[in-house]
Amino acid sequence: MFGDLFEEDYHSVSNNQYERGKKLKTKALDPPAPRKFTNLSGIRNQGGTCYLNSLLQTLHFTPEFREALFSLGPEELGSLEDKDKPDAKVRIIPLQLQRLFAQLLLLDQEAASTADLTDSFGWTSNEERRQHDVQELNRILFSALQSSLVGTSGHDLIHRLYHGTVVNQVVCKDCGNISEKQEDFLDLTVTVKNTSGLEDALWNMYVEEEVFDYDNLYHCGACDRLVEAVKSAKLRKLPPFLTVSLLRFNFDSVKCERYKETSCYSFPLRINLKPFCEQSESDDSEYMYDLFSIIIHKGGCYGGHYHVYIKDVDHLGNWQSQSQEEETTPAVNLNDLNGEEMDDDPVRMLHALLSQEERDVIAVDQLGQRLLNKIGLSWNKKYRKQYGPLRKFLQLHSQIFLLSADESTVSLSKSCSLQPTSDSHRKEGCDFKTLTSESPGVNDSASSPHWFDINDSKVQPIKEEDIEQQFQGKESAYMLFYRNSQLQRPPEARANPRYGLPCHLLSEIDAANAALQAERAECESKNNACELHLHLGPSYHFFKGALHPVASHTKSVWDLTFDKRQTLGDLRKSVFQLFGFWEGDMVLSIAKLLPAGLHVYRALDGDELTLSDMEMADEEDIFVWNGVEVGGVQIQTGVDCEPLLLTVLHLATSREGGMRQHVFPANAPVAALFSTLAIPAGAIFVSRAESSGEASWTALPMEDLETTFREQGLRDGSSVLIQDAVSNGYSVSARPERWHPQKEEATWLQVKNMCWGQSGEHQVLIAATAGTVVVDIRIKAIQELKLMEELAEHTCLRPIERGGRLLAPVPDSYTVKEADLKPGSSLGLCPGKAPSSTQRFLSFSVGSGTQRGVEMEITGEETLTVRECLKRMLEQSGLPGDTWHLRKTDWCYEAGEALCEEDATLKELGIRSGDALVLMEGALPPLGFLKIAIWWYQPRDPSGRCLKSQQDPVSSATPHNGPWTTTSTQGVPDLVHADVPLLHLGDVDISEEATLVDLKAQAMALTACCELAVPSPACLRAWTVESQRPGRLLRNGQQQLRACRLGRRPQICLEPLQEEEHLGPQDLVLRTQMRLPGQRTYGPPVDMVWDMARGCTAASLRQSVADVFALPVETVEIAKHFPEKFEWTPISSWSQHVAKRKKKKKEDSLQGAPFYLRDGDTIGVKNLLVDQDEDFGTLGDDLGKERQREAALRRRKSREALRAQSSDVLASTETPARPWGPETPLSIRVGSFR
C-alpha cells in the first residue's frame, strides 16, 4: 500500500578513520570481527535490508520454528552443492535459512551475511538496497517458505505454528438462527488510531457487537425477511505463536497525504486472550501469551529504519545489568545540582526548574526557555538526540510531570517524589506498572530470560522498562510477537546453542570457526607487523643544522618489518644480526624526517618492554648510532633543539634584496639571524597571520631578540624579514607593531629553471612589488640561478598552473600587477622570446574529434588572419595539403567551435594570448552550408539476408570495391540490429536551405552511390547517425536541413527501398519478425509502415501486424524487443486502465510508458495457431542476460566488500533520510516442487 514506506534511514560514516602519519590499511581484507560480550550475532545490512534482518532475528529466536526447520534433512531438502544441476530439486530457501540460523547460533562473528539468502529469493542488488514493509515481508516470506516445503514432512510448518482461525457470526434476534463464516489468519492487524492499546483494540474487534436495526436491517435466511440481528467476531483457534501488526500508517483524506500515527499505544508483556475467544471450559493458562519480540520502526511514512527487541528464551546471550541505588532523596533544589548532574539528568533538571516556579503550572515553551537560560543550550541541542522531543519526554515521565490535554502546559505531580539513581539515564523511581502488572516477579527472577536490542550488526542488552519508550513517537513498536506461555523449553536447550542442530551443519560451522580463527591469527600477525626505517649513523653527517645522508638516501636507510608484540631487546638483537659489521655501543633512538633533515629525539630503553607497550608507530624512523656523536660532531637531541627551516628575506640598502632558506635550532635566540647573515644590527620582522587570512609583518622589539625561535612561535616554513639599520625608503620602528612600508609592499615570486641543459640552481625566490617590471624579475632570476647572461635575450617567464601546465609567456613590459601575478606564484624560466603586448601566443595540436596530438606553440601579431595562422601552423607541424581548418577548444580542452571566417584577424575573433586551438583535417564549407557525411545502411538478419520491406524491397548487390568504411555496433541480440553495417559513401557540401530530397539527390551523385542503382530519392530512407548506428528517422522530404537539427558534425545514413516511400507525420516504421514455432528464433525481418492516425493503441498495432502477415487478428500476439535488457515486453490491449473519476476507458499511447515505441523498433510476432509458447525470447537473449547477471554479481561482490567497512556504524549514526522512491512490489521467487 505504501510501497517504499520505509526506505532506509542511512547513517553516516566518518571519513576521518585514520590518524595522520599512519599507514592506511583496508578493512575489507580483515576477517569478520568476533562476537561482543553479549555472545549474540547480528546481521549485516546490505544497504536497505533492516526490515529483513529484524524479521529473521525474530524467527531465529523462535526456538520451535528454528528446530522444526533443522529437523528437515538433506534427503528432503536436497543439497546446496547440487543447486546448479539441471535435474536436481534443491529447496534453496529453507537450506539457506538453516545455514543462516546455524551461523547466528555458533559462528564466531559479530554479524552474519544474508547475501546468499537474498540470492535464493531471486533479488538483485537494487532490491537489496530498496526498503520494504516488514509486515508485507512476513506474509510473503511465509508463503515462499510454505511453497518450498511442499512434499516434505515440514509442509505444515507455517500452518502449525502461526495460523489461527477467526469466526464471524450474525445472530437473528427473531429466530435465533446463527450464520457464521470462518477465516484463517497469519497475523492479527489492529488499529492504532483512537485506541489506547492492544487490549482496547482487541476488545473493539472481538468483544463489542454490531447491531443491525432501524434502517440497517439484516436479511435472515431462515426467516426470509429483514430482521434485527447482532454481528460479532471471536477467535476460534489460537496459534502457538501470535503475530500482531499495528496499523501505524494512515492516509489523511483532507490533506491528501500519508502520515504516521505516533500516539501512545500500550501493550502488555503477558496477555490473557480468553475474553476474545469463543466460550470454552479450558483453563485460563491455555490463553496466556508472553511477548518475546517487538519490531520497531524509527522514522516517518517516507523513510526510516527497523530494529527489534528480542527476548532470549533459551538464554543464549550474555546479559549484563547496570546496578541501581535505592536511596531516596527529597525534592531537588536547583542550587544543589552541580554542572555534571545538570548535563546527565534531564529529569532532575526539569523537576528542579518546575519546583522553583511560583505558579503550579507553566507553559512548555517557557520551560524550554528556563532550561536555555540555565545551561546555555536548548533542549533540542542538548537532549533531543538521546531523549527525543521535550513533550514526548514529559509524556513518558507522566509519573512526575503532568501535561495538559492540549500539551501546552506542564506541572509537577504531587503523588510521586524524585528518586536519583546511579544509572546513566537516571530514570525516575516510580513503578513500571503498565508492563509488569500481569507478570509479577519477572524482573526479580535471575533465571528469567533477558531482553536484547538487535539493530542490524549491533546487539546490546536492554531492560523491560525500556520497552515503554516504544509505546509512542516516531520510534515506536510496529509488530508484536507473542508465544503461548504453556510452551516450555527442555532443560538441555538452556544456554546450549548446539541443541537441535543437525550433524552436517555442526561440522560445517566447526570448520568455519576453525578457518576464522586461523584467518584472525594471520590477520593479527599482519596487524601487529610494523615497518621500521633504520637510519645508520655512520652513513650520515651533520650539515646545515641537521643530519643528512653522506651518499644517497637508499644506501643510508634499511627497512625492517618487526612484530610489535616482541620486546625492544628482541629488536636490538635483530639489528645486531642485520649489521654484523657494527662495533662498539649501539643506541636505538626515535628520529623524524623534518624539512631541514633528520633529527634525533629520544633513546629507546627498557629492553623488557614490547613495542606495543612503547607505542611504537608504523613507519617509525629509528636512528642507529653510538648515542654521542655522528662523524665527530656531537649531536643535540630532543624536541627543544629541533631544526627549523626558515625563509629569510633580507632587504639590503640596494633595495634589490634576496631570499634564502636557513636552518636554526628551535632553542637558539632570534638574534642568531644577525650572526648567520653577517649583519651587525638591524630590525627583524616576523610574518603573522591575521583573522582575515592575510599575512602582515610584525616588528620584534630589541628585548625579544634574546628569546628563542620557538618562543616567538616560528615553525618550519615561517618567514622572517631582516632590515639593515639604514634602509632607503623604509621606516623602522623598535616598538612591537605592524610594519607598514612607505613604498609598495614587497612580495616574492618563485622562479623555476626550465632551460634544460643549463647548469645552475633549480629554483629561486625573487623579491618584487606590484610595480616591478617582469623583465627585471627575469634578469634577477638568471643571476640568482647562476645561469649564463646570454640567456637574457632568449628566455621568457611563463606562469605554472597547479597541475604543472605552462601558461602563455608574460610580456616583458608588463608589471607584476598587470600580469596578475599573485604573491607566491610559480614562474618558469623557459627558452624563447616573450611576446609583446600586441602579439598573441597560441598553442595548437593536430586532432580528430576528441583525440588530440602533441601540443605545439606559435607567436604572431594580433592582426594575423585565420588563413595566415592556419598556414603557419601547417608549416610548423609539417602537414601537407590545404584541406584543414581551425577550431577553438571548449572548457574541457576538446575541439569546439570552428573558425569559419578565414579573413578575420585574431583580434577581431577575440583570440587571446594563451588560447588553445585544434588543427582539424577537412576544409570548412562556406557560410550557410553544411558538410554532411553520407553512410549506406542495409540491415541484415543473422543469416546474412538483406532486410525485406513491406513492398518486397530490392536486394541490390553491395559493391566490394571503392571507398567503403564499415562500422558495427556491439552487444545487440541476434535480430535486425545484430549486424548494423554502415558503409561510408563520402561527404556532401549542401546549403542549409536545401531540403531532404535535395540531400538525397546530391548523395545519389556520389561515385560510390552510383554503383547501387537507386531509382529515385523517394526510394531512400534517411536516418541520423547516433553512436555509429541509425538514430532518428527524417521523414519530411520537403523540410529544410536547417530545421532538421543535424548538429555541428552532421552524419546521415541512407537505407534503400524497392518502391518510393512518402512518410506522413503519423507514419511509424517498425521492423517485424515472425517467431518460428519450437525453435526460439525468428524468420527474416519485414519492414512495416504503421499509420497511427487511427490511434497509437495496442489494438490498432495488432490489426496492422495481422494484415501484413495475412493472419486473423485474434491469433496474433506481439511484443516489443528491448535490446539493452535482452527482454521482450508483450503489447496487449489489456494494458488499458479505467480512470477512477471519469469511469471510462482511457487508452494508453504506445509511444508513452512502458513501450516508448519509436521508428526502427523491433516487433516480434507470434501465430497462436501454431505457437503456444508464452516466451518471446531467443537464445541470444538468454546469453545476454547471463552476461548481465555475471556482471551484476561481480558488482555486488565488490559493493559487499565496501559495505563491510561501514555496516558496523550504520545503526549508531544518523544522516538525513534519502528521498523516498516509487512504489515497488516485494516478491520472492520459488521453484516448483509439486
Coordinates of N, CA and C in Angstrom, one line a residue, residues 169-179 209-214 216-232:
Q169 N -19.9 -14.2 13.2 CA -21.2 -14.7 13.4 C -22.3 -13.5 13.3
V170 N -23.4 -13.9 12.7 CA -24.6 -13.0 12.7 C -25.7 -13.7 13.3
V171 N -26.3 -13.3 14.4 CA -27.4 -14.0 15.1 C -28.7 -13.2 14.9
C172 N -29.7 -13.9 14.4 CA -31.0 -13.3 14.2 C -31.7 -13.2 15.5
K173 N -32.3 -12.0 15.8 CA -32.9 -11.8 17.1 C -34.4 -12.4 17.1
D174 N -34.9 -12.7 15.9 CA -36.3 -13.2 15.9 C -36.2 -14.7 16.1
C175 N -35.5 -15.4 15.2 CA -35.5 -16.9 15.3 C -34.2 -17.5 15.9
G176 N -33.2 -16.7 16.2 CA -32.0 -17.2 16.8 C -31.1 -17.9 15.9
N177 N -31.4 -17.8 14.6 CA -30.5 -18.5 13.6 C -29.1 -17.8 13.6
I178 N -28.1 -18.7 13.5 CA -26.7 -18.2 13.5 C -26.1 -18.5 12.2
S179 N -25.7 -17.4 11.5 CA -24.9 -17.5 10.3 C -23.5 -17.2 10.6
E209 N -20.2 -5.8 19.9 CA -21.1 -6.4 18.9 C -21.7 -5.2 18.1
E210 N -21.9 -5.5 16.8 CA -22.5 -4.6 15.9 C -24.0 -5.0 15.8
V211 N -24.9 -4.0 16.0 CA -26.4 -4.3 16.0 C -26.9 -3.8 14.7
F212 N -27.7 -4.6 14.0 CA -28.5 -4.2 12.8 C -29.9 -3.9 13.2
D213 N -30.3 -2.7 13.1 CA -31.7 -2.3 13.4 C -32.1 -1.0 12.7
Y214 N -33.3 -0.6 12.8 CA -33.9 0.6 12.2 C -33.7 0.5 10.7
N216 N -31.0 -0.1 9.1 CA -29.9 -1.0 8.8 C -30.2 -2.4 9.3
L217 N -31.2 -3.1 8.6 CA -31.6 -4.4 9.0 C -30.9 -5.5 8.2
Y218 N -30.9 -6.7 8.8 CA -30.2 -7.9 8.2 C -31.3 -8.8 7.6
H219 N -30.9 -9.4 6.4 CA -31.8 -10.4 5.8 C -31.5 -11.8 6.3
C220 N -32.4 -12.3 7.1 CA -32.2 -13.7 7.7 C -32.6 -14.7 6.7
G221 N -31.8 -15.7 6.4 CA -32.1 -16.8 5.5 C -33.2 -17.7 6.0
A222 N -33.2 -17.9 7.3 CA -34.3 -18.8 7.9 C -35.6 -18.1 7.9
C223 N -35.7 -16.8 8.3 CA -36.9 -16.0 8.3 C -37.3 -15.5 6.9
D224 N -36.4 -15.4 6.0 CA -36.5 -14.9 4.6 C -37.1 -13.5 4.7
R225 N -36.6 -12.6 5.5 CA -37.0 -11.2 5.6 C -36.0 -10.4 6.4
L226 N -36.2 -9.1 6.3 CA -35.3 -8.2 7.0 C -35.6 -8.2 8.5
V227 N -34.6 -8.5 9.3 CA -34.8 -8.6 10.8 C -33.7 -7.8 11.5
E228 N -33.9 -7.7 12.8 CA -32.9 -7.1 13.6 C -31.9 -8.3 14.0
A229 N -30.6 -8.0 14.0 CA -29.6 -9.0 14.2 C -28.4 -8.4 14.9
V230 N -27.5 -9.3 15.4 CA -26.3 -8.9 16.1 C -25.1 -9.6 15.4
K231 N -24.1 -8.8 15.1 CA -22.9 -9.3 14.4 C -21.7 -9.2 15.4
S232 N -20.9 -10.3 15.4 CA -19.8 -10.3 16.3 C -18.7 -11.2 15.7

